[in-house]
Coordinates of C-alpha atoms in Angstrom, one line a residue:
Chain A
A157 CA 97.8 86.9 101.8
Q158 CA 99.2 84.0 103.9
T159 CA 100.8 85.0 107.3
V160 CA 103.4 82.9 109.2
T161 CA 104.1 83.7 112.7
Q162 CA 107.4 82.9 114.7
S163 CA 106.9 83.7 118.4
Q164 CA 110.1 83.2 119.5
P165 CA 112.6 85.6 118.5
E166 CA 116.0 83.9 120.2
M167 CA 116.4 80.8 121.7
S168 CA 119.4 79.0 123.1
V169 CA 120.2 75.4 123.6
Q170 CA 123.1 73.5 124.8
E171 CA 125.3 71.3 122.6
A172 CA 123.6 67.7 122.5
E173 CA 120.4 68.6 123.6
T174 CA 116.7 69.2 121.7
V175 CA 115.0 72.1 120.9
T176 CA 111.8 72.9 119.3
L177 CA 111.1 76.1 117.1
S178 CA 107.5 76.8 116.6
C179 CA 105.6 78.4 113.7
T180 CA 102.3 78.8 113.0
Y181 CA 100.5 80.2 110.0
D182 CA 97.1 81.3 108.7
T183 CA 95.3 80.4 105.7
S184 CA 92.1 79.0 104.0
E185 CA 93.8 76.5 101.6
S186 CA 93.8 73.0 101.8
N187 CA 96.7 72.2 99.6
Y188 CA 100.1 74.2 100.3
Y189 CA 103.7 73.5 101.3
L190 CA 105.4 74.5 104.4
F191 CA 109.3 74.6 105.0
W192 CA 112.0 75.4 107.3
Y193 CA 115.2 77.1 105.9
K194 CA 118.5 78.1 107.8
Q195 CA 120.6 81.1 107.2
P196 CA 124.0 80.3 109.1
P197 CA 125.9 83.8 110.2
S198 CA 127.2 85.0 106.9
R199 CA 126.5 82.3 104.9
Q200 CA 123.6 81.7 102.5
M201 CA 120.0 80.3 103.3
I202 CA 119.5 76.7 102.6
L203 CA 116.3 74.5 103.3
V204 CA 116.2 72.2 106.1
I205 CA 113.1 70.4 105.9
R206 CA 109.9 70.6 104.0
Q207 CA 106.7 69.3 104.4
E208 CA 103.6 68.8 102.0
A209 CA 100.1 69.8 103.6
Y210 CA 98.2 66.8 102.3
K211 CA 101.0 64.3 103.7
Q212 CA 99.8 63.4 107.3
Q213 CA 103.3 61.7 108.0
N214 CA 105.9 64.4 109.8
A215 CA 108.8 64.6 107.8
T216 CA 112.0 63.9 109.1
E217 CA 115.7 64.8 107.8
N218 CA 118.3 63.2 110.2
R219 CA 118.3 65.1 113.2
F220 CA 115.7 67.3 112.1
S221 CA 111.8 66.8 112.4
V222 CA 108.8 68.5 112.1
N223 CA 105.4 68.6 114.4
F224 CA 102.8 69.3 111.6
Q225 CA 99.3 69.9 113.2
K226 CA 97.2 70.9 110.1
A227 CA 94.0 71.7 112.1
A228 CA 95.8 73.8 114.5
K229 CA 98.0 75.5 111.6
S230 CA 101.1 74.2 113.4
F231 CA 104.5 73.6 112.2
S232 CA 107.1 73.4 114.6
L233 CA 110.7 72.1 114.0
K234 CA 112.7 69.8 116.3
I235 CA 116.1 69.7 116.6
S236 CA 117.8 66.7 118.3
D237 CA 121.5 66.5 119.6
S238 CA 122.0 70.0 118.6
Q239 CA 125.3 71.0 117.4
L240 CA 127.5 74.1 117.1
G241 CA 127.1 74.4 113.9
D242 CA 123.1 74.5 114.3
T243 CA 123.3 78.1 115.3
A244 CA 121.9 80.1 112.6
M245 CA 118.6 82.1 112.0
Y246 CA 115.7 79.8 111.2
F247 CA 112.8 80.9 109.1
C248 CA 109.6 79.0 108.4
A249 CA 108.0 79.9 105.3
F250 CA 104.6 78.8 103.5
M251 CA 104.0 78.2 100.0
K252 CA 100.7 78.0 98.2
P253 CA 100.9 75.9 94.8
N254 CA 100.2 77.8 91.7
S255 CA 100.6 81.0 93.2
G256 CA 104.2 81.6 91.2
Y257 CA 105.6 79.5 93.8
A258 CA 106.9 82.5 95.9
L259 CA 107.5 81.8 99.8
N260 CA 106.0 83.8 102.8
F261 CA 108.3 84.1 105.7
G262 CA 108.1 84.1 109.1
K263 CA 110.3 87.0 110.8
G264 CA 112.7 84.2 111.9
T265 CA 114.2 82.6 115.5
S266 CA 117.8 83.4 116.1
L267 CA 119.2 80.1 117.6
L268 CA 122.4 80.0 119.5
V269 CA 123.8 76.6 120.3
T270 CA 126.4 76.8 123.2
P271 CA 128.9 74.5 124.1
Chain B
D1326 CA 124.9 71.6 92.8
V1327 CA 122.4 74.5 91.9
K1328 CA 124.4 77.6 92.2
V1329 CA 122.7 81.3 92.5
T1330 CA 125.3 83.8 92.3
Q1331 CA 124.5 87.8 92.9
S1332 CA 126.8 90.3 91.2
S1333 CA 127.8 92.2 94.4
R1334 CA 128.1 91.2 98.5
Y1335 CA 128.5 94.7 99.4
L1336 CA 126.8 97.9 97.3
V1337 CA 127.0 101.7 98.7
K1338 CA 125.1 103.9 96.5
R1339 CA 124.0 107.9 97.0
T1340 CA 120.5 108.6 97.2
G1341 CA 118.8 109.5 93.8
E1342 CA 121.0 107.0 92.2
K1343 CA 119.7 104.2 89.9
V1344 CA 121.0 100.9 91.2
F1345 CA 121.2 97.6 89.4
L1346 CA 121.3 94.2 91.1
E1347 CA 122.3 91.2 89.2
C1348 CA 121.1 87.5 89.5
V1349 CA 122.4 84.7 87.8
Q1350 CA 121.4 80.8 88.2
D1351 CA 122.8 77.7 86.3
M1352 CA 119.8 75.2 86.8
D1353 CA 117.6 76.0 84.2
H1354 CA 115.2 77.5 86.7
E1355 CA 112.0 78.7 85.3
N1356 CA 111.1 80.5 88.7
M1357 CA 113.3 83.3 90.4
F1358 CA 112.5 85.6 93.1
W1359 CA 113.8 89.1 94.7
Y1360 CA 113.2 89.0 98.5
R1361 CA 114.5 92.0 101.0
Q1362 CA 115.5 91.0 104.3
D1363 CA 115.5 93.3 107.4
P1364 CA 116.1 92.7 111.3
G1365 CA 112.8 91.7 112.8
L1366 CA 110.8 91.8 109.6
G1367 CA 112.5 88.2 108.1
L1368 CA 112.2 88.3 104.3
R1369 CA 109.8 90.0 102.4
L1370 CA 109.1 89.4 98.7
I1371 CA 109.9 92.0 96.2
Y1372 CA 108.9 90.7 92.6
F1373 CA 109.2 87.2 91.2
S1374 CA 109.2 85.7 87.6
Y1375 CA 108.1 82.3 86.3
D1376 CA 109.3 82.8 82.8
V1377 CA 111.4 85.1 80.6
K1378 CA 110.0 88.4 80.2
M1379 CA 107.3 87.6 82.6
K1380 CA 107.0 89.4 86.5
E1381 CA 104.7 89.6 89.2
K1382 CA 104.8 91.9 92.1
G1383 CA 105.1 90.7 95.6
D1384 CA 104.5 92.4 98.6
I1385 CA 106.6 95.4 98.3
P1386 CA 107.4 96.3 95.1
E1387 CA 107.0 99.9 95.4
G1388 CA 110.4 101.8 94.4
Y1389 CA 111.6 98.5 92.4
S1390 CA 111.4 97.1 89.2
V1391 CA 112.6 94.0 87.7
S1392 CA 113.7 92.7 84.1
R1393 CA 114.2 89.2 83.0
E1394 CA 115.6 89.1 79.6
K1395 CA 117.0 85.7 79.9
K1396 CA 116.3 82.6 81.8
E1397 CA 119.2 82.5 83.7
R1398 CA 119.3 86.3 84.8
F1399 CA 116.7 88.1 86.8
S1400 CA 117.6 92.0 87.7
L1401 CA 116.6 94.1 90.5
I1402 CA 116.3 97.9 89.7
L1403 CA 116.1 100.7 92.2
E1404 CA 115.1 103.2 89.8
S1405 CA 116.1 106.2 92.6
A1406 CA 117.5 104.7 95.4
S1407 CA 116.5 106.2 98.9
T1408 CA 117.8 105.6 102.4
N1409 CA 114.9 103.3 103.4
Q1410 CA 115.9 101.0 100.7
T1411 CA 119.2 100.3 102.8
S1412 CA 119.3 96.2 103.4
M1413 CA 119.8 92.8 102.4
Y1414 CA 118.7 91.9 99.2
L1415 CA 118.3 87.7 98.3
C1416 CA 117.7 86.4 95.4
A1417 CA 116.5 82.8 94.7
S1418 CA 115.7 80.3 91.9
S1419 CA 113.4 77.1 91.9
T1420 CA 111.7 74.9 89.6
S1421 CA 108.2 73.5 89.8
R1422 CA 109.0 70.7 87.1
F1423 CA 109.1 67.8 89.1
G1424 CA 110.9 65.7 86.6
L1425 CA 113.7 68.1 86.6
A1426 CA 113.6 68.9 90.4
G1427 CA 112.9 65.4 91.7
A1428 CA 113.6 65.9 95.4
N1429 CA 114.2 69.5 95.0
Y1430 CA 110.6 70.0 93.8
N1431 CA 109.5 73.6 94.7
E1432 CA 112.8 73.9 96.9
Q1433 CA 114.2 77.7 96.6
F1434 CA 117.8 78.0 96.1
F1435 CA 119.2 81.0 97.5
G1436 CA 122.0 83.7 96.2
P1437 CA 124.6 84.7 99.1
G1438 CA 122.6 88.4 99.3
T1439 CA 123.5 91.7 98.3
R1440 CA 124.1 94.2 101.4
L1441 CA 123.2 97.6 100.0
T1442 CA 123.5 100.5 102.0
V1443 CA 122.1 104.2 100.6
L1444 CA 123.6 107.1 101.9

């Protein structure tokens, strides 16, 4: 089974600053998908950003971008201009196509954005 | 908007009870999932289903079963609840049909969760 490691259980950043959340994964597959999900306090999990492994270009979604290093099996999330509403648990997840499309999640990073 | 609903936000049951957790999605998704979320452990897959009446075990299926009689509904069953099943349970759905999903291809949409306490 694929393993996903998030080495930072908790992080803190000041409003308007930039923060990077790290994620590494272990797989022997060449084709797969990677995701970052966000779970705000007492609210539903939502997708932040997605990366297909066959795409070399790093995905971006407004203030959120990833640094995808396939050879290093690294998939970090950068949040620019952090906002108070970014306070949440962030989960990195791996999906192998044709495996039922289930996700393997990391243990999560709790991000606190302070004024 | 995709909507995934779960029958209860909070549930308290006693050891040995049979517990049903219900999940309904309204976007004609063929894939549905049950995860368990515990602090420090992240989300772990219990069971998933890629079609009506089809089910596959995830990483931690012991003590659980599932039922999918209709495409929109996926039920998680605790046959005999135990205290170590106290947890947050999250349901999710997705589609792998690119024509239906477009940019949401393979994105999982989550319900609000059911926090189950077994006494």
